[in-house]
XYZ file of C-alpha atoms in Angstrom:
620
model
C 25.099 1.575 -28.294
C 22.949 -1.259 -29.484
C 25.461 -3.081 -31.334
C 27.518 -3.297 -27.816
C 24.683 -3.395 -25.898
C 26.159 -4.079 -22.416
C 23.881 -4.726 -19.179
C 24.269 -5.208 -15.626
C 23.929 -8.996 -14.955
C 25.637 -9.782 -11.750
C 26.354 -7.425 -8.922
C 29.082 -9.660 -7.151
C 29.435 -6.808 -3.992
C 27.432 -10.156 -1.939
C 28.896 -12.820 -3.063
C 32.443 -11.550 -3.095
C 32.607 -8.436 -0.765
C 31.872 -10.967 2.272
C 34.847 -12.616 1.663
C 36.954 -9.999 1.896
C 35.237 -6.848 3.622
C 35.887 -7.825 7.365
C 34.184 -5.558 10.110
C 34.612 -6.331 13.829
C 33.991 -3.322 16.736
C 34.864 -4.601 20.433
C 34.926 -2.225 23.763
C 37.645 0.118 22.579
C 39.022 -1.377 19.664
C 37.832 -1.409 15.788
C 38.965 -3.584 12.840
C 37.979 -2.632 9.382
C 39.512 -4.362 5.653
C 38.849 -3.346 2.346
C 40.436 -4.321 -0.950
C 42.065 -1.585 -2.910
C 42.556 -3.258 -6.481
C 41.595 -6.338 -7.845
C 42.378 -8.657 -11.003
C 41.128 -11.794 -11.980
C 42.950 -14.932 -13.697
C 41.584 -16.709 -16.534
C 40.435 -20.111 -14.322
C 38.439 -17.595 -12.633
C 40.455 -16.881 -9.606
C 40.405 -13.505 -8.444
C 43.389 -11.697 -6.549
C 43.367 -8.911 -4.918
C 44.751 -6.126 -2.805
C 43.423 -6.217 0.990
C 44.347 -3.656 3.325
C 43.043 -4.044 6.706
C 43.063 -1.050 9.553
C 42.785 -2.196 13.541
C 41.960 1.125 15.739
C 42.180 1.354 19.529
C 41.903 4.030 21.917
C 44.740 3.154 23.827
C 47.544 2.391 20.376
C 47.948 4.368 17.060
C 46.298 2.823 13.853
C 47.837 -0.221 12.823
C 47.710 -0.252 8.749
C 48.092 -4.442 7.136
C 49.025 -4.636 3.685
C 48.214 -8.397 1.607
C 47.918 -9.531 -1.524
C 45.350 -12.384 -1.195
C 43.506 -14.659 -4.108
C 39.918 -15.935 -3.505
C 39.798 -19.550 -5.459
C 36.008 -20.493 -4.775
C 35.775 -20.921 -0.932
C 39.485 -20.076 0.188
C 41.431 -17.181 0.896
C 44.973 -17.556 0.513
C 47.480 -14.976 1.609
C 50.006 -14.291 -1.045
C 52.467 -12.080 0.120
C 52.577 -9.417 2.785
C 53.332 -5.836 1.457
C 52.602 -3.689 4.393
C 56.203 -1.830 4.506
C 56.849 -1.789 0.729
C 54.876 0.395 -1.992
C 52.950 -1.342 -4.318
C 53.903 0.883 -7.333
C 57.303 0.031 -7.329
C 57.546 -3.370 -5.129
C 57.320 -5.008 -9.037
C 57.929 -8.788 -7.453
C 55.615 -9.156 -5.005
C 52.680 -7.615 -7.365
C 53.897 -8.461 -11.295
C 52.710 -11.578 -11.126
C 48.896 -10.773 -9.879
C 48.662 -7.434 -11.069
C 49.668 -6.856 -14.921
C 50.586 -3.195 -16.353
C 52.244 -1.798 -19.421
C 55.980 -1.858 -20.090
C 57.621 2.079 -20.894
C 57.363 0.876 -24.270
C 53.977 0.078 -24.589
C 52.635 2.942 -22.627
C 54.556 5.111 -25.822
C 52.187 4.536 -27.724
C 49.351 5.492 -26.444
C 47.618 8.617 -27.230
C 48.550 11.477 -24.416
C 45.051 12.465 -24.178
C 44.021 8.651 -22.676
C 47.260 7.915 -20.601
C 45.527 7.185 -17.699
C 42.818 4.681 -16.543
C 44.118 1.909 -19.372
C 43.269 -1.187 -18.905
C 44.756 -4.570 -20.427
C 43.767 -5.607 -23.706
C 42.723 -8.899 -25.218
C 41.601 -10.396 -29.250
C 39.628 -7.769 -30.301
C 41.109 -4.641 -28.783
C 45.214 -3.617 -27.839
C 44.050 -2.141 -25.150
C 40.908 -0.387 -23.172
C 40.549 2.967 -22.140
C 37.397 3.806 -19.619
C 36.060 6.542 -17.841
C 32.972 7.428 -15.931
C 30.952 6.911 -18.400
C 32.160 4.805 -21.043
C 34.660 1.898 -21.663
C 36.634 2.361 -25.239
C 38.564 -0.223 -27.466
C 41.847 0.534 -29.283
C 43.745 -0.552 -32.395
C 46.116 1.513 -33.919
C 44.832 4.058 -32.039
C 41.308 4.284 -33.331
C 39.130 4.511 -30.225
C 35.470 2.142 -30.075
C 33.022 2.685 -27.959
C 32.542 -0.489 -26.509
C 29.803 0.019 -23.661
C 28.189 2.814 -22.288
C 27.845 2.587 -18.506
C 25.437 5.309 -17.613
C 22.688 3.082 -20.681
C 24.111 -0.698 -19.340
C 23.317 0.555 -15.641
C 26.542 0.828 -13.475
C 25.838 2.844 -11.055
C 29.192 4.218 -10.081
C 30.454 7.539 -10.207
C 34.482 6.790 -10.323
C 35.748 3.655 -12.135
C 38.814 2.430 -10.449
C 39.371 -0.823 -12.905
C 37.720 -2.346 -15.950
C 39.063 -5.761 -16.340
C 38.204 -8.129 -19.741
C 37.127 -11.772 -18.710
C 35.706 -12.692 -21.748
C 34.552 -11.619 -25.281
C 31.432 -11.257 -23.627
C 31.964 -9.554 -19.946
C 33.985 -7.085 -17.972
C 34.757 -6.916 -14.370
C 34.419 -3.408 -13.127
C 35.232 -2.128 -9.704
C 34.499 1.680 -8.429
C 32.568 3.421 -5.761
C 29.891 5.687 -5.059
C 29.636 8.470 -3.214
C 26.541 6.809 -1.212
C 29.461 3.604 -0.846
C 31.761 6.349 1.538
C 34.914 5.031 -0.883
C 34.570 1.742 -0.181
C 35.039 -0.203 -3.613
C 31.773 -2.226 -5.207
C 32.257 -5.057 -7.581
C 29.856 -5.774 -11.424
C 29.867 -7.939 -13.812
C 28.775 -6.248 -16.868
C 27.473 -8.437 -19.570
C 27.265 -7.956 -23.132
C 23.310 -8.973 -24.136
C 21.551 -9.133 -27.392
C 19.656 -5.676 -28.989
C 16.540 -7.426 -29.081
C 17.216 -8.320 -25.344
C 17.765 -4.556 -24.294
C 14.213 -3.399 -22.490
C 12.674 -0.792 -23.856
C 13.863 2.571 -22.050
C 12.073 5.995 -21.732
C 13.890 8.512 -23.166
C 14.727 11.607 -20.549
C 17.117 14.575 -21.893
C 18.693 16.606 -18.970
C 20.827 19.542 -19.885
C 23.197 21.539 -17.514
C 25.548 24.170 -18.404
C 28.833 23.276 -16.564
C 28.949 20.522 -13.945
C 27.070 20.911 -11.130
C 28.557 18.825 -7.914
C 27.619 14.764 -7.421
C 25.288 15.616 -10.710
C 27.215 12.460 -12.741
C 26.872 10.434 -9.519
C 23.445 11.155 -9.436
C 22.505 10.006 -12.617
C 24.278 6.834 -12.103
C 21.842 6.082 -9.262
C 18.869 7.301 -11.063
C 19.694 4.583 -13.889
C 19.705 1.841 -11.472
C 16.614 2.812 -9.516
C 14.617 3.373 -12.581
C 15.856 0.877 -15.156
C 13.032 1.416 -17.425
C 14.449 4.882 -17.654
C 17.481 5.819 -19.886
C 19.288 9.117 -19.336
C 20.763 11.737 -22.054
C 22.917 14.286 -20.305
C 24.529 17.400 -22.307
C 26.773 19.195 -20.738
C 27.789 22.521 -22.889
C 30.906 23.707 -20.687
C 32.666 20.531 -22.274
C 36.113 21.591 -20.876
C 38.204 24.450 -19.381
C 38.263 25.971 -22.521
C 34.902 26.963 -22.620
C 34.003 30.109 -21.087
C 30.484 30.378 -18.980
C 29.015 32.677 -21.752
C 30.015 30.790 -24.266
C 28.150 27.642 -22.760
C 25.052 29.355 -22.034
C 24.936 30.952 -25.793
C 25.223 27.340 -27.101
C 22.191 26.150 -24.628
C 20.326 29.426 -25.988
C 20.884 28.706 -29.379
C 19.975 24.422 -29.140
C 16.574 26.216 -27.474
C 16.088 28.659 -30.188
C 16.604 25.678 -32.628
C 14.224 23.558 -30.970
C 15.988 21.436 -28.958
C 14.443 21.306 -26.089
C 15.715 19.203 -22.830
C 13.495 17.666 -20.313
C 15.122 18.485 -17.578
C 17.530 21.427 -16.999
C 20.293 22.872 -13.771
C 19.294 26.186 -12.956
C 22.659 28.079 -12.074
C 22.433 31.758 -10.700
C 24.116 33.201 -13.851
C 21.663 31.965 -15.865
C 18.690 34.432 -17.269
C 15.998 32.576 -14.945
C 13.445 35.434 -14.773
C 13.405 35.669 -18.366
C 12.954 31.697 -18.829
C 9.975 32.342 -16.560
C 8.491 35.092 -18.048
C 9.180 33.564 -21.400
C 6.499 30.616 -20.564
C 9.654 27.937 -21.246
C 9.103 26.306 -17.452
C 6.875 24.135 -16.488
C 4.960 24.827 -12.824
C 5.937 21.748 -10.471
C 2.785 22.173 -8.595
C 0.644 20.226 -10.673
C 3.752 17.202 -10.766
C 3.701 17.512 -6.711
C 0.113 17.595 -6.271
C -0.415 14.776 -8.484
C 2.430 12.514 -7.150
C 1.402 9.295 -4.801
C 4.911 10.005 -2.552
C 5.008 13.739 -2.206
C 2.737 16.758 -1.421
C 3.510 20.494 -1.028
C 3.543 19.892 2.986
C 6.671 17.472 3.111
C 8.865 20.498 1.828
C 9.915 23.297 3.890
C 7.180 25.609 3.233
C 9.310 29.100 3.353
C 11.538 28.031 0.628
C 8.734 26.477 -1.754
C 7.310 30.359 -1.482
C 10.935 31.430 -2.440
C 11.312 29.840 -5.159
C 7.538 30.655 -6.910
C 6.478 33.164 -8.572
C 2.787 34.554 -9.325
C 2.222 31.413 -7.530
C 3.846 29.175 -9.517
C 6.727 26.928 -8.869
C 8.914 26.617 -11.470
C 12.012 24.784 -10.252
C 13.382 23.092 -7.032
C 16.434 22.033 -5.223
C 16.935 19.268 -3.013
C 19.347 21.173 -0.314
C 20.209 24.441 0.523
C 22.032 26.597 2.536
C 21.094 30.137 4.222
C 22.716 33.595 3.391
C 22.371 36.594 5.541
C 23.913 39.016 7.737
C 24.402 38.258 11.342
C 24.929 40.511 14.683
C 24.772 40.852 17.710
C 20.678 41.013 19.452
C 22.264 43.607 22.541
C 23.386 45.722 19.326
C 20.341 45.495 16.512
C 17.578 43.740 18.157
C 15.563 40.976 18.219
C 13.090 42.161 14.701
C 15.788 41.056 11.965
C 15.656 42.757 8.687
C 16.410 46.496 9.111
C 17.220 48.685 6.634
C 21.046 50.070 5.832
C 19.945 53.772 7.320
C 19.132 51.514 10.740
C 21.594 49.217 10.875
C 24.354 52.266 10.963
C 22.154 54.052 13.284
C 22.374 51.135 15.410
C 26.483 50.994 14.909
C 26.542 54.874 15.877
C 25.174 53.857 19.158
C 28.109 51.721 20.040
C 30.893 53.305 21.845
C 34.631 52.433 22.392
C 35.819 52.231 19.122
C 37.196 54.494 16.729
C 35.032 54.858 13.787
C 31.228 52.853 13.917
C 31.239 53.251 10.017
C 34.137 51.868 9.244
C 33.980 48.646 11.871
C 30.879 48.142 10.862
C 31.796 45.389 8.856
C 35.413 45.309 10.127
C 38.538 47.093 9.490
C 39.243 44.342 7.101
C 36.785 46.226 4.515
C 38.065 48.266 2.176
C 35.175 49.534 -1.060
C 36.400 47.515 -3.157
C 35.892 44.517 -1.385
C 32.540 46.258 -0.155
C 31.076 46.896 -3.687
C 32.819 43.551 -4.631
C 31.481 41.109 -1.989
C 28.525 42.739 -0.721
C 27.201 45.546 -2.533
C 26.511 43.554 -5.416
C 24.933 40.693 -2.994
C 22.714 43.460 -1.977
C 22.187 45.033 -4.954
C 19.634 41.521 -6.215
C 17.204 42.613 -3.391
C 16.515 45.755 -6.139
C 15.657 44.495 -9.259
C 12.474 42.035 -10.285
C 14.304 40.595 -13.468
C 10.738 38.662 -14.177
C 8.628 41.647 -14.880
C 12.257 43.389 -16.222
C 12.088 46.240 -13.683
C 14.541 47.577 -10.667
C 14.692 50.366 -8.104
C 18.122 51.657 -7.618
C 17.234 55.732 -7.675
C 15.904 54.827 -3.881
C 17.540 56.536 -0.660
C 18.243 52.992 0.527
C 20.428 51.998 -2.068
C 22.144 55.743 -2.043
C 22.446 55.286 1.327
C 24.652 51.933 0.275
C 26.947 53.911 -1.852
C 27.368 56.784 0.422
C 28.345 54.330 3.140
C 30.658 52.583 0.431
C 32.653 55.523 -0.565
C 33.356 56.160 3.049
C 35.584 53.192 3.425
C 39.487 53.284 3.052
C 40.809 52.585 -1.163
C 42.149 49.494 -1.012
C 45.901 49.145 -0.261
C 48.495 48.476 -3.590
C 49.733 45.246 -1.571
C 46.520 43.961 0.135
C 45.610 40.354 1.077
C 42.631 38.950 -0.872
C 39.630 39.347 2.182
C 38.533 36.300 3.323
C 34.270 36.550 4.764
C 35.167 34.469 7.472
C 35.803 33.831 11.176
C 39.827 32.359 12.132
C 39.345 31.104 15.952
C 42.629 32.331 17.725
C 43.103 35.282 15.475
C 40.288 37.595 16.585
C 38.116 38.950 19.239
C 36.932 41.717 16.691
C 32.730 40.100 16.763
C 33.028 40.019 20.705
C 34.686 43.428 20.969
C 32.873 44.901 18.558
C 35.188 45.867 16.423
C 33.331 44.654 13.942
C 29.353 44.407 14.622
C 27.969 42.141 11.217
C 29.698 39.043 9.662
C 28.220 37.611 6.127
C 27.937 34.286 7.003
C 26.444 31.402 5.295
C 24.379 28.605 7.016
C 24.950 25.003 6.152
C 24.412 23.228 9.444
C 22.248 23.372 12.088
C 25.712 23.726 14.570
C 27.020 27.427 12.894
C 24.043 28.811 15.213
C 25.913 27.330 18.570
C 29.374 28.157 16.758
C 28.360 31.790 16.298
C 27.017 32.454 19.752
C 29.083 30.663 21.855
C 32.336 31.407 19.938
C 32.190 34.195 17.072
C 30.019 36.481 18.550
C 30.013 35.359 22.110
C 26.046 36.021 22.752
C 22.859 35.794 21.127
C 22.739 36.857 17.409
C 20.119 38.334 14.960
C 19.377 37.389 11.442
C 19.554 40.636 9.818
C 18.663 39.421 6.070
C 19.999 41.953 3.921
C 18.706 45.017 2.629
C 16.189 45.454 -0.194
C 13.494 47.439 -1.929
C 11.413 44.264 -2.881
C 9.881 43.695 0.724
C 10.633 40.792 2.817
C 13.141 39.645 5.535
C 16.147 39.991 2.411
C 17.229 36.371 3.989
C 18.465 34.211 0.904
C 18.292 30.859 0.147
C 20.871 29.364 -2.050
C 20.197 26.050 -4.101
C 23.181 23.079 -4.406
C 21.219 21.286 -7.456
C 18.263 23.535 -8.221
C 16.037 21.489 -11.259
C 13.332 22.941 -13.753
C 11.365 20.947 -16.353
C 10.837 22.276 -19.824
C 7.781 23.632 -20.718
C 8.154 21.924 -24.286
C 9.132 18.435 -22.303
C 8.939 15.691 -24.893
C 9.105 13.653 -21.495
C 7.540 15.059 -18.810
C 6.416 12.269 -16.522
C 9.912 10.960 -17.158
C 11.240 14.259 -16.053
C 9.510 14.236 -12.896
C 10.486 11.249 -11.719
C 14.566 12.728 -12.791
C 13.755 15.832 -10.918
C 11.802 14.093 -7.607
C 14.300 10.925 -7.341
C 17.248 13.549 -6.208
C 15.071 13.755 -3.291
C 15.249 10.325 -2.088
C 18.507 10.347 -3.291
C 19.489 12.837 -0.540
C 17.520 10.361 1.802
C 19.543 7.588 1.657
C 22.544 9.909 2.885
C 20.701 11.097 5.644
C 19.475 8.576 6.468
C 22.565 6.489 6.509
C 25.360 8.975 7.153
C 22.970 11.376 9.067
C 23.395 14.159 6.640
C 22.557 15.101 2.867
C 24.928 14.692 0.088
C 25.990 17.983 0.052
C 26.964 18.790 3.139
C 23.912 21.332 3.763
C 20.197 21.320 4.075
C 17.577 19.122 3.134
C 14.899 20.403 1.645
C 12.104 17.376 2.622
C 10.880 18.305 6.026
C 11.762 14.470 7.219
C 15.256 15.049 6.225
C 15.694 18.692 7.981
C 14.125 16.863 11.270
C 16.522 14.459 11.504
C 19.459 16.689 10.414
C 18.426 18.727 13.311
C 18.589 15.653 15.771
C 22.256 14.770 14.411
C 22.949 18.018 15.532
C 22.861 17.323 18.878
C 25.028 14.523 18.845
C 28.307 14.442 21.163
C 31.223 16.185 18.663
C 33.051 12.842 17.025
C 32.763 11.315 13.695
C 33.566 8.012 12.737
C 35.420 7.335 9.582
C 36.837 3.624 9.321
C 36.156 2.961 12.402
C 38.398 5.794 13.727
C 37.111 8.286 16.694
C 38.118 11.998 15.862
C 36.926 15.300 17.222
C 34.356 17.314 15.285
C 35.386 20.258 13.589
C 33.842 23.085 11.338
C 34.644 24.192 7.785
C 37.746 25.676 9.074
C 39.184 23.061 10.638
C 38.959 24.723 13.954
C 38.426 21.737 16.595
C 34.776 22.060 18.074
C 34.926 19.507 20.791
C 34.631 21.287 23.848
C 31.744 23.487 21.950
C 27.963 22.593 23.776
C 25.793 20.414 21.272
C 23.364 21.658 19.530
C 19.953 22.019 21.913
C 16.003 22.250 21.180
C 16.618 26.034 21.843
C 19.655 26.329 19.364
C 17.790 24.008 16.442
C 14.234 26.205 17.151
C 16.175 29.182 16.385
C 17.709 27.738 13.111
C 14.077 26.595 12.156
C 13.043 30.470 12.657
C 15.674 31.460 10.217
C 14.361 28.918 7.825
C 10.774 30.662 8.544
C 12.468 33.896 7.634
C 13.716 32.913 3.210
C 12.120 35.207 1.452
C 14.460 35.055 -1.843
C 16.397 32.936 -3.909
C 20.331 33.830 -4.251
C 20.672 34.523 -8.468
C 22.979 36.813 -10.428
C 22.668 39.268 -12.908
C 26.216 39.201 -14.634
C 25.576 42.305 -16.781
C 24.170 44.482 -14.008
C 26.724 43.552 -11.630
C 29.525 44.800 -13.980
C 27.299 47.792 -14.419
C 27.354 48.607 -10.805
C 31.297 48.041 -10.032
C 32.047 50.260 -12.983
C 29.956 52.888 -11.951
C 30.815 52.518 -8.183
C 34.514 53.144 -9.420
C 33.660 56.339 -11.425
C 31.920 57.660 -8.062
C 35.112 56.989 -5.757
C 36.398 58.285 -8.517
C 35.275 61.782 -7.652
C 32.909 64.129 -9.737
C 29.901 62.280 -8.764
C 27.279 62.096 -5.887
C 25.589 59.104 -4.757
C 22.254 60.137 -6.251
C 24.089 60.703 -9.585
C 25.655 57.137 -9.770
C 21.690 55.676 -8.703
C 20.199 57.381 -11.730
C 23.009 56.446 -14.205
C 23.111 52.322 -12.479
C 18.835 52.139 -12.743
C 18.788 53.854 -16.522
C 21.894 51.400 -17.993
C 19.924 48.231 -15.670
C 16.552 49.373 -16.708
C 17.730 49.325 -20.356
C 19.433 46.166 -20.187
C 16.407 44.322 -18.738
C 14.353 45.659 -21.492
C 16.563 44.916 -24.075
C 16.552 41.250 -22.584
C 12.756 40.577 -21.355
């Protein structure tokens, strides 16, 4: 990388953008343009592809198509394209926008056929991706520059265009940029003129979501800081346990990341028992922007243990069981014995067992989807103990082999709510949904629509104490014990934070769609929440709607009452959502054998807590 050292000279996003990103809002009318390609000539002038989008309330969108050049101070308008399609309208865009003949695109590799860009002396052609930009000849790939090390912050190249021997002109977006394209001039510099850069590994076993776009921002914040990411799922090919084994083994060997993702399949109490992760405390308490009091307290206490805190996320979003208050009360976590005492009580419908979750449930999808959810809530994986040979969790499988089999030609069940399809929640037909929180809003879309009245948070049931509410990390982070980097691997794990800021901030909600962890961001989450029901996306009004599409604009706004009750279930994590692959599959193939016949439920606990009580042995 030294030898092509490439850094980031010149963002031209100022100097260019303003000539051709036009914004204009009057009293019911909005005007937006953007370019959508881009090339540049060799006397410097730059052409481009400017599509410009007027929005009224009283007219449909009105889409303008141009091909314009920028030659210093003036704009000239080219051609006109709006009714023709650029990829096959070769006159009007031939001339401005070069690509490769049928011939020439023969003979490049099949594993690089797309994102190619022109070549020039030294190469045929260029190949790039999100990371890299690569030179050709006779099909020998160079790396020319790596983009993550010269600082280009983008997380999806659209075009890498060779001006010189000595630059590139790269265009791309963020996710932070909402799409809109962002223009660089990456210039190739000197080693000796390359700053010095602290080293920080970061491992992750597949790809965690906006992870690559993260550290793209990271290396422009902290340019004194140079990332090394491994990822060990390297493609579709690779199977989860395969990728884990490798990380495993590069541990064993001694190579040791900074910085690591913490999945739930991963063996996290035995990392923690095994001394490998570092406690964050210390990192928190000694940092000049952060103290223990700007997170949410409830899930900091989720995530420790013996005190400790030995990894962190930067959003979140809130599992439990939900039902009605008139039905289970206002106390939340009940055990299963209650909760189907409480579903006996209710009259009108056929069977209170089987509607308990809805007649949708048969035990398969039972054990499958919520069983084994359950199942977590009895079994301490740090101290490599569980509790399974308890009358709550036989009371589990009893209720479990009462359900219907499952029928030859079923559906794949869907946990969810379909507006227009069902009144089971408000005729209790079916008395508990599994519902995740991501936004402060579900709580007004499951009271005023789903369930029709007040709700409960009924956690889930557990031997290990505690409300059984769950808390499940986006991007959860740990540091290595062994960190050859640690300082540097703080400021990787805490600049995610403020990296979910600017979203909030600026869009009015965090990167991922769910919650904040800061207490500053949750606040103002909350506030957004209450907010009439319309987005704004290029200027264009359209109603608010949830995760299933359903249209939520005659549904009330959020109020203090609805956002104080979402803060209570935030009071109410307890746990962290993680898997236990091996005792999962134990537990489905011993749930079969008891619907099976021959078995009781006590029978099947003994036999699921002596194979899980071996296996966490065996691994502690």
């Amino acid at each position: 990388v030294l030898e092509n050292s490439y850094l980031l000279k010149t963002d031209l996003s100022g100097e260019v953008m303003e000539k051709i990103l036009l914004y204009s809002e009057a009293e019911g009318q909005v005007e937006f343009s953007f370019y959508s390609d881009i090339s540049i000539a060799e006397d410097g002038t730059i052409y481009l592809v400017r599509v410009t989008v007027k929005n009224s309330d009283s007219e449909e969108s009105v889409t303008k198509t141009e091909i314009v050049s920028i030659e210093g101070e003036t704009q000239t308008v080219l051609a006109d394209v709006s009714e023709r399609l650029l990829e096959t309208d070769a006159d009007a865009i031939s001339i401005y926008f070069s690509d490769f003949t049928e011939n020439e695109k023969k003979s490049i590799p099949d594993d690089i056929d797309l994102n190619i860009a022109d070549g020039d002396d030294r190469y045929e052609y260029y190949s790039y991706s999100n990371s890299s930009i690569y030179g050709y000849n006779d099909d020998v790939r160079m790396l020319v520059a790596d983009l993550s090390a010269s600082g280009v912050p983008l997380s999806d190249i659209t075009r890498v265009i060779p001006v010189s021997d000595t630059q590139f002109l790269i265009t791309g977006y963020t996710q932070n940029t909402i799409g809109f394209n962002k223009l660089y001039m990456l210039t190739k510099v000197a080693p000796e003129d390359v700053p010095d850069k602290s080293i920080i590994t970061v491992a992750a076993i597949a790809e965690p979501i906006y992870f690559d776009d993260y550290i793209k921002e990271f290396s422009l914040t902290h340019p004194y800081f140079q990332v090394e990411y491994k990822q060990y799922a390297v493609d579709s090919n690779t199977t989860y346990d395969q990728a884990l084994t490798a990380f495993n083994n590069d541990i064993i060997a001694g190579n040791i990341p900074d910085v690591i993702v913490i999945e739930p399949e991963m063996p996290y109490g035995n990392y923690v028992s095994k001394g490998m992760l570092a406690d964050l405390y210390p990192f928190i308490d000694e940092d000049p922007d952060y103290s223990r009091e700007d997170f949410l307290e409830p899930l900091l206490k989720a995530f420790e243990t013996d005190g400790k805190l030995y990894s962190i996320t930067s959003a979140f979003y809130v599992e439990t069981l939900v039902g009605k208050t008139s039905i289970f009360g206002e106390n939340g976590r009940q055990s299963f014995e209650e909760l189907q005492a409480s579903a006996a009580n209710i009259t009108g419908t056929e069977s209170p067992y089987a509607t308990l979750f809805g007649k949708g449930i048969d035990r398969d999808v039972f054990t499958e989807r919520i069983l084994i959810r359950m199942a977590r809530g009895f079994i301490d994986d740090v101290n490599g103990v569980c509790s399974f040979e308890t009358p709550e969790f036989i009371s589990l499988l009893e209720f479990s082999k009462s359900l219907p089999a499952p029928a030859p030609d079923a559906e794949p069940y869907q946990f969810r709510f379909i507006p227009g399809e069902t009144n089971d929640y408000k005729t209790d037909k079916a008395l508990i949904e599994l519902w995740n929180f991501s936004d402060f809003r579900h709580i007004v879309s499951l009271e005023k629509t789903e369930f029709g009245e007040p709700v409960t948070f009924l956690g889930f049931p557990n031997e290990m104490g505690g409300s059984g509410v769950i808390a499940r990390p986006i991007l959860e982070t740990a540091i290595m014990a062994k960190a050859q980097n640690p300082d540097g691997a703080w400021e990787f794990v805490k600049g995610h934070f403020s990296y979910g800021n600017f979203w909030i901030e600026s869009m009015g909600y965090p990167p991922m769609g769910t919650f904040p962890t800061l207490m500053s961001e949750l606040n103002i989450t909350a506030e957004n929440a209450t907010i009439p029901p319309y987005e704004t996306w290029y200027g264009e009004r359209k109603p608010r709607v949830n995760w299933l599409i359903a249209d939520l604009s005659n549904q009330p706004d959020n109020t203090e009452a609805d956002n104080a009750k979402m803060f209570k279930l935030f009071d109410s994590i307890d746990g962290i959502h993680r898997t236990i692959p091996a005792i999962q599959n134990i537990i489905k193939e011993e749930t079969a054998a008891y619907y099976a016949g021959g078995k009781t439920a006590e029978d099947t606990a003994a036999i699921i807590q002596n194979r899980a009580t071996t296996y966490l042995e065996e691994t502690k």
